[in-house]
PDB file of C-alpha atoms in Angstrom:
ATOM      1  CA  CYS A   9      30.036 -12.082  26.560  1.00 55.00           C
ATOM      2  CA  ARG A  10      27.022 -13.601  28.278  1.00 56.00           C
ATOM      3  CA  ALA A  11      26.937 -16.856  30.124  1.00 56.00           C
ATOM      4  CA  PRO A  12      24.879 -19.566  28.452  1.00 56.00           C
ATOM      5  CA  ARG A  13      21.265 -19.781  29.581  1.00 57.00           C
ATOM      6  CA  ALA A  14      20.131 -22.695  31.647  1.00 51.00           C
ATOM      7  CA  PRO A  15      17.782 -25.055  29.843  1.00 51.00           C
ATOM      8  CA  ARG A  16      14.072 -24.383  30.320  1.00 53.00           C
ATOM      9  CA  PHE A  17      13.358 -27.929  31.407  1.00 48.00           C
ATOM     10  CA  ILE A  18      14.272 -29.299  34.811  1.00 48.00           C
ATOM     11  CA  MET A  19      15.536 -32.834  35.067  1.00 47.00           C
ATOM     12  CA  PHE A  20      15.123 -34.984  38.159  1.00 47.00           C
ATOM     13  CA  HIS A  21      18.455 -35.683  39.797  1.00 48.00           C
ATOM     14  CA  ARG A  22      16.924 -38.290  42.047  1.00 50.00           C
ATOM     15  CA  ALA A  23      14.027 -40.616  41.673  1.00 52.00           C
ATOM     16  CA  PRO A  24      10.775 -38.949  42.702  1.00 52.00           C
ATOM     17  CA  ASN A  25       8.942 -40.319  45.702  1.00 51.00           C
ATOM     18  CA  SER A  26       5.451 -39.817  47.036  1.00 50.00           C
ATOM     19  CA  ASP A  27       6.490 -36.706  49.022  1.00 50.00           C
ATOM     20  CA  ASP A  28       7.369 -34.673  45.913  1.00 48.00           C
ATOM     21  CA  LEU A  29       4.755 -36.109  43.561  1.00 51.00           C
ATOM     22  CA  GLY A  30       4.013 -33.495  40.923  1.00 50.00           C
ATOM     23  CA  GLU A  31       6.976 -31.335  41.864  1.00 50.00           C
ATOM     24  CA  ASN A  32      10.388 -31.140  40.277  1.00 52.00           C
ATOM     25  CA  VAL A  33      13.745 -30.471  41.952  1.00 55.00           C
ATOM     26  CA  SER A  34      13.154 -26.717  42.173  1.00 56.00           C
ATOM     27  CA  GLY A  35       9.848 -27.187  43.991  1.00 56.00           C
ATOM     28  CA  ARG A  36       7.665 -25.970  41.120  1.00 60.00           C
ATOM     29  CA  THR A  37       4.818 -28.132  39.940  1.00 62.00           C
ATOM     30  CA  GLU A  38       4.909 -29.518  36.416  1.00 67.00           C
ATOM     31  CA  PRO A  39       2.225 -28.162  34.051  1.00 64.00           C
ATOM     32  CA  THR A  40      -0.672 -30.512  33.518  1.00 70.00           C
ATOM     33  CA  SER A  41      -1.688 -31.732  30.091  1.00 70.00           C
ATOM     34  CA  SER A  42      -4.741 -29.448  30.094  1.00 70.00           C
ATOM     35  CA  GLU A  43      -2.519 -26.442  30.848  1.00 66.00           C
ATOM     36  CA  ASN A  44      -0.197 -27.489  28.020  1.00 68.00           C
ATOM     37  CA  SER A  45      -3.098 -27.876  25.585  1.00 71.00           C
ATOM     38  CA  ARG A  46      -4.471 -24.463  26.586  1.00 74.00           C
ATOM     39  CA  SER A  47      -1.097 -22.800  26.022  1.00 74.00           C
ATOM     40  CA  VAL A  48      -0.702 -24.542  22.660  1.00 70.00           C
ATOM     41  CA  SER A  49      -4.233 -23.500  21.708  1.00 74.00           C
ATOM     42  CA  ARG A  50      -3.505 -19.907  22.747  1.00 77.00           C
ATOM     43  CA  LEU A  51      -0.258 -19.997  20.756  1.00 72.00           C
ATOM     44  CA  LEU A  52      -2.017 -21.298  17.633  1.00 74.00           C
ATOM     45  CA  LYS A  53      -4.571 -18.485  17.840  1.00 77.00           C
ATOM     46  CA  HIS A  54      -1.826 -15.848  17.855  1.00 77.00           C
ATOM     47  CA  LYS A  55      -1.869 -13.786  14.665  1.00 81.00           C
ATOM     48  CA  LEU A  56       1.899 -14.048  14.134  1.00 80.00           C
ATOM     49  CA  VAL A  57       1.786 -17.844  14.291  1.00 80.00           C
ATOM     50  CA  GLN A  58      -1.157 -17.951  11.867  1.00 81.00           C
ATOM     51  CA  ASN A  59       0.596 -15.612   9.425  1.00 79.00           C
ATOM     52  CA  ALA A  60       3.820 -17.611   9.599  1.00 83.00           C
ATOM     53  CA  ALA A  61       1.920 -20.861   9.055  1.00 84.00           C
ATOM     54  CA  SER A  62       0.160 -19.366   6.027  1.00 82.00           C
ATOM     55  CA  LEU A  63       3.433 -18.207   4.477  1.00 81.00           C
ATOM     56  CA  TYR A  64       5.031 -21.601   5.128  1.00 88.00           C
ATOM     57  CA  GLY A  65       2.002 -23.248   3.509  1.00 88.00           C
ATOM     58  CA  VAL A  66       2.393 -21.130   0.392  1.00 83.00           C
ATOM     59  CA  GLN A  67       6.123 -21.887   0.226  1.00 84.00           C
ATOM     60  CA  ILE A  68       5.512 -25.626   0.623  1.00 91.00           C
ATOM     61  CA  ALA A  69       2.853 -25.536  -2.103  1.00 87.00           C
ATOM     62  CA  THR A  70       5.247 -23.598  -4.348  1.00 83.00           C
ATOM     63  CA  TYR A  71       7.661 -26.520  -4.168  1.00 88.00           C
ATOM     64  CA  ALA A  72       5.196 -29.421  -3.861  1.00 91.00           C
ATOM     65  CA  VAL A  73       2.882 -28.625  -6.786  1.00 91.00           C
ATOM     66  CA  PRO A  74       5.669 -28.687  -9.411  1.00 87.00           C
ATOM     67  CA  LEU A  75       6.940 -31.962  -7.939  1.00 92.00           C
ATOM     68  CA  VAL A  76       3.603 -33.480  -8.911  1.00 91.00           C
ATOM     69  CA  THR A  77       2.774 -31.619 -12.114  1.00 90.00           C
ATOM     70  CA  ILE A  78       6.142 -31.539 -13.906  1.00 88.00           C
ATOM     71  CA  PRO A  79       6.588 -35.311 -14.195  1.00 90.00           C
ATOM     72  CA  TYR A  80       2.977 -35.665 -15.334  1.00 92.00           C
ATOM     73  CA  LEU A  81       3.250 -32.909 -17.955  1.00 88.00           C
ATOM     74  CA  ALA A  82       6.612 -34.182 -19.194  1.00 89.00           C
ATOM     75  CA  ARG A  83       5.137 -37.658 -19.682  1.00 92.00           C
ATOM     76  CA  VAL A  84       1.928 -36.440 -21.346  1.00 93.00           C
ATOM     77  CA  LEU A  85       3.433 -33.693 -23.534  1.00 90.00           C
ATOM     78  CA  GLY A  86       6.582 -35.513 -24.558  1.00 92.00           C
ATOM     79  CA  VAL A  87       9.969 -33.967 -25.138  1.00 91.00           C
ATOM     80  CA  SER A  88       8.972 -31.515 -27.860  1.00 90.00           C
ATOM     81  CA  GLY A  89       5.782 -30.422 -26.100  1.00 91.00           C
ATOM     82  CA  TRP A  90       7.620 -29.921 -22.832  1.00 91.00           C
ATOM     83  CA  GLY A  91      10.238 -27.847 -24.665  1.00 91.00           C
ATOM     84  CA  LEU A  92       7.515 -25.579 -26.044  1.00 91.00           C
ATOM     85  CA  VAL A  93       6.104 -25.097 -22.546  1.00 90.00           C
ATOM     86  CA  ALA A  94       9.589 -24.277 -21.230  1.00 90.00           C
ATOM     87  CA  ILE A  95      10.095 -21.660 -23.963  1.00 89.00           C
ATOM     88  CA  ALA A  96       6.737 -20.076 -23.128  1.00 90.00           C
ATOM     89  CA  GLN A  97       7.585 -20.040 -19.416  1.00 89.00           C
ATOM     90  CA  GLY A  98      10.935 -18.430 -20.085  1.00 90.00           C
ATOM     91  CA  PHE A  99       9.365 -15.775 -22.285  1.00 89.00           C
ATOM     92  CA  GLY A 100       6.685 -15.174 -19.662  1.00 89.00           C
ATOM     93  CA  SER A 101       9.376 -14.862 -16.990  1.00 88.00           C
ATOM     94  CA  TYR A 102      11.045 -12.040 -18.901  1.00 87.00           C
ATOM     95  CA  ILE A 103       7.746 -10.197 -19.164  1.00 87.00           C
ATOM     96  CA  ALA A 104       6.979 -10.815 -15.476  1.00 86.00           C
ATOM     97  CA  LEU A 105      10.436  -9.518 -14.597  1.00 86.00           C
ATOM     98  CA  LEU A 106       9.597  -6.249 -16.331  1.00 84.00           C
ATOM     99  CA  GLY A 107       6.344  -6.039 -14.387  1.00 81.00           C
ATOM    100  CA  GLU A 108       7.893  -6.923 -11.036  1.00 81.00           C
ATOM    101  CA  TYR A 109      10.624  -4.267 -11.262  1.00 82.00           C
ATOM    102  CA  GLY A 110      11.910  -5.078  -7.756  1.00 81.00           C
ATOM    103  CA  PHE A 111       8.643  -4.453  -5.961  1.00 83.00           C
ATOM    104  CA  GLY A 112       9.028  -7.782  -4.165  1.00 80.00           C
ATOM    105  CA  LEU A 113      11.824  -6.173  -2.162  1.00 80.00           C
ATOM    106  CA  SER A 114      11.020  -2.474  -1.960  1.00 84.00           C
ATOM    107  CA  ALA A 115       7.267  -2.834  -1.416  1.00 84.00           C
ATOM    108  CA  THR A 116       7.813  -5.495   1.253  1.00 83.00           C
ATOM    109  CA  ARG A 117      10.126  -3.096   3.090  1.00 87.00           C
ATOM    110  CA  GLU A 118       7.546  -0.308   2.926  1.00 87.00           C
ATOM    111  CA  VAL A 119       4.745  -2.603   4.116  1.00 85.00           C
ATOM    112  CA  ALA A 120       6.903  -3.629   7.083  1.00 84.00           C
ATOM    113  CA  ARG A 121       7.626   0.005   7.925  1.00 88.00           C
ATOM    114  CA  GLN A 122       3.984   1.068   7.731  1.00 84.00           C
ATOM    115  CA  ARG A 123       2.380  -2.115   9.106  1.00 84.00           C
ATOM    116  CA  ASP A 124       0.330  -0.262  11.737  1.00 86.00           C
ATOM    117  CA  ASP A 125      -1.132   2.421   9.445  1.00 85.00           C
ATOM    118  CA  ARG A 126      -3.941   0.965   7.329  1.00 87.00           C
ATOM    119  CA  ASP A 127      -4.281   4.073   5.157  1.00 90.00           C
ATOM    120  CA  LYS A 128      -0.598   4.061   4.213  1.00 90.00           C
ATOM    121  CA  LEU A 129      -0.756   0.312   3.570  1.00 87.00           C
ATOM    122  CA  ALA A 130      -3.678   0.888   1.208  1.00 88.00           C
ATOM    123  CA  ASP A 131      -1.713   3.641  -0.539  1.00 91.00           C
ATOM    124  CA  ILE A 132       1.336   1.376  -0.901  1.00 88.00           C
ATOM    125  CA  PHE A 133      -0.800  -1.472  -2.204  1.00 87.00           C
ATOM    126  CA  ALA A 134      -2.593   0.723  -4.734  1.00 88.00           C
ATOM    127  CA  GLY A 135       0.625   2.423  -5.808  1.00 89.00           C
ATOM    128  CA  VAL A 136       2.483  -0.832  -6.384  1.00 89.00           C
ATOM    129  CA  LEU A 137      -0.387  -2.435  -8.295  1.00 87.00           C
ATOM    130  CA  GLY A 138      -0.804   0.720 -10.371  1.00 88.00           C
ATOM    131  CA  ALA A 139       2.897   0.792 -11.214  1.00 89.00           C
ATOM    132  CA  LYS A 140       2.829  -2.918 -12.083  1.00 87.00           C
ATOM    133  CA  LEU A 141      -0.193  -2.362 -14.312  1.00 86.00           C
ATOM    134  CA  ALA A 142       1.611   0.463 -16.131  1.00 88.00           C
ATOM    135  CA  LEU A 143       4.758  -1.643 -16.581  1.00 88.00           C
ATOM    136  CA  VAL A 144       2.778  -4.634 -17.835  1.00 84.00           C
ATOM    137  CA  ALA A 145       0.796  -2.380 -20.189  1.00 84.00           C
ATOM    138  CA  LEU A 146       4.128  -1.318 -21.697  1.00 88.00           C
ATOM    139  CA  SER A 147       5.662  -4.789 -21.759  1.00 86.00           C
ATOM    140  CA  ILE A 148       2.772  -6.639 -23.446  1.00 85.00           C
ATOM    141  CA  PRO A 149       2.996  -4.721 -26.749  1.00 88.00           C
ATOM    142  CA  LEU A 150       6.769  -5.137 -26.629  1.00 86.00           C
ATOM    143  CA  ALA A 151       6.328  -8.890 -26.077  1.00 85.00           C
ATOM    144  CA  ILE A 152       3.889  -9.177 -28.980  1.00 85.00           C
ATOM    145  CA  PHE A 153       6.284  -7.219 -31.160  1.00 87.00           C
ATOM    146  CA  ALA A 154       9.258  -9.366 -30.092  1.00 83.00           C
ATOM    147  CA  SER A 155       7.304 -12.564 -30.700  1.00 82.00           C
ATOM    148  CA  ARG A 156       7.452 -11.846 -34.444  1.00 84.00           C
ATOM    149  CA  TRP A 157      11.087 -12.979 -34.376  1.00 86.00           C
ATOM    150  CA  VAL A 158      10.483 -16.091 -32.275  1.00 84.00           C
ATOM    151  CA  SER A 159       9.436 -18.816 -34.683  1.00 85.00           C
ATOM    152  CA  VAL A 160       7.807 -20.904 -31.949  1.00 87.00           C
ATOM    153  CA  PHE A 161       5.293 -18.145 -31.271  1.00 86.00           C
ATOM    154  CA  ARG A 162       4.574 -17.668 -34.968  1.00 85.00           C
ATOM    155  CA  GLU A 163       3.790 -21.372 -35.290  1.00 88.00           C
ATOM    156  CA  HIS A 164       1.992 -21.715 -31.920  1.00 87.00           C
ATOM    157  CA  SER A 165       0.297 -18.406 -31.126  1.00 86.00           C
ATOM    158  CA  SER A 166      -1.532 -19.979 -28.191  1.00 89.00           C
ATOM    159  CA  LEU A 167       1.832 -20.347 -26.449  1.00 89.00           C
ATOM    160  CA  LEU A 168       2.361 -16.592 -26.690  1.00 89.00           C
ATOM    161  CA  TRP A 169      -0.990 -15.927 -25.037  1.00 90.00           C
ATOM    162  CA  ALA A 170      -0.297 -18.550 -22.369  1.00 90.00           C
ATOM    163  CA  ALA A 171       3.073 -16.896 -21.675  1.00 89.00           C
ATOM    164  CA  LEU A 172       1.415 -13.486 -21.434  1.00 89.00           C
ATOM    165  CA  PHE A 173      -1.235 -14.840 -19.069  1.00 89.00           C
ATOM    166  CA  TRP A 174       1.438 -16.506 -16.941  1.00 86.00           C
ATOM    167  CA  ALA A 175       3.406 -13.235 -16.844  1.00 86.00           C
ATOM    168  CA  LEU A 176       0.310 -11.316 -15.756  1.00 86.00           C
ATOM    169  CA  ALA A 177      -0.411 -13.853 -13.016  1.00 84.00           C
ATOM    170  CA  GLN A 178       3.175 -13.661 -11.777  1.00 81.00           C
ATOM    171  CA  GLY A 179       3.298  -9.890 -12.082  1.00 79.00           C
ATOM    172  CA  PHE A 180       0.147  -9.321 -10.060  1.00 80.00           C
ATOM    173  CA  ASN A 181       1.062 -11.812  -7.360  1.00 79.00           C
ATOM    174  CA  VAL A 182       0.647 -10.008  -4.021  1.00 78.00           C
ATOM    175  CA  MET A 183       2.862 -12.193  -1.841  1.00 74.00           C
ATOM    176  CA  TRP A 184       5.106  -9.156  -1.320  1.00 75.00           C
ATOM    177  CA  HIS A 185       2.320  -7.670   0.796  1.00 72.00           C
ATOM    178  CA  PHE A 186       2.193 -10.611   3.197  1.00 73.00           C
ATOM    179  CA  GLN A 187       5.879 -11.252   3.722  1.00 70.00           C
TER     180      GLN A 187
END
């Protein structure tokens, strides 16, 4: 069991006077604002920080965009129109699930293992996209065949094509490569 670490900041235990101006209790000088801004600037230029900020930005957009668009679409489309969109999204999700086939987990693991070898990363990327393309090529005819029994798609064929497009967009999403 380790002892707790001391805090990184040093507090004054007595009021500073002119003799120790710019120094704290331990005798070290406090960093100036220009030193702080340089260290923050250097930190923001670090590749890890930029990658993390990009992934956080995508996650925030994933939650923020529906917060804006769903109320608008529900108001404009009405209850029945919104129900049709929900059915198409659900159908598209099943197709996307067939195309994903767990690559979001297994491919991410392989990318993390091979992160320093560009050739292996290219092989992983090409292999995963090729496998997804093959799975989607099999699932689209199955989806078209299955849509014969879904009356909504017989009446609104454009919803079927929108669901297929949505499934393709979800299936070929490459966020697994950047996580």
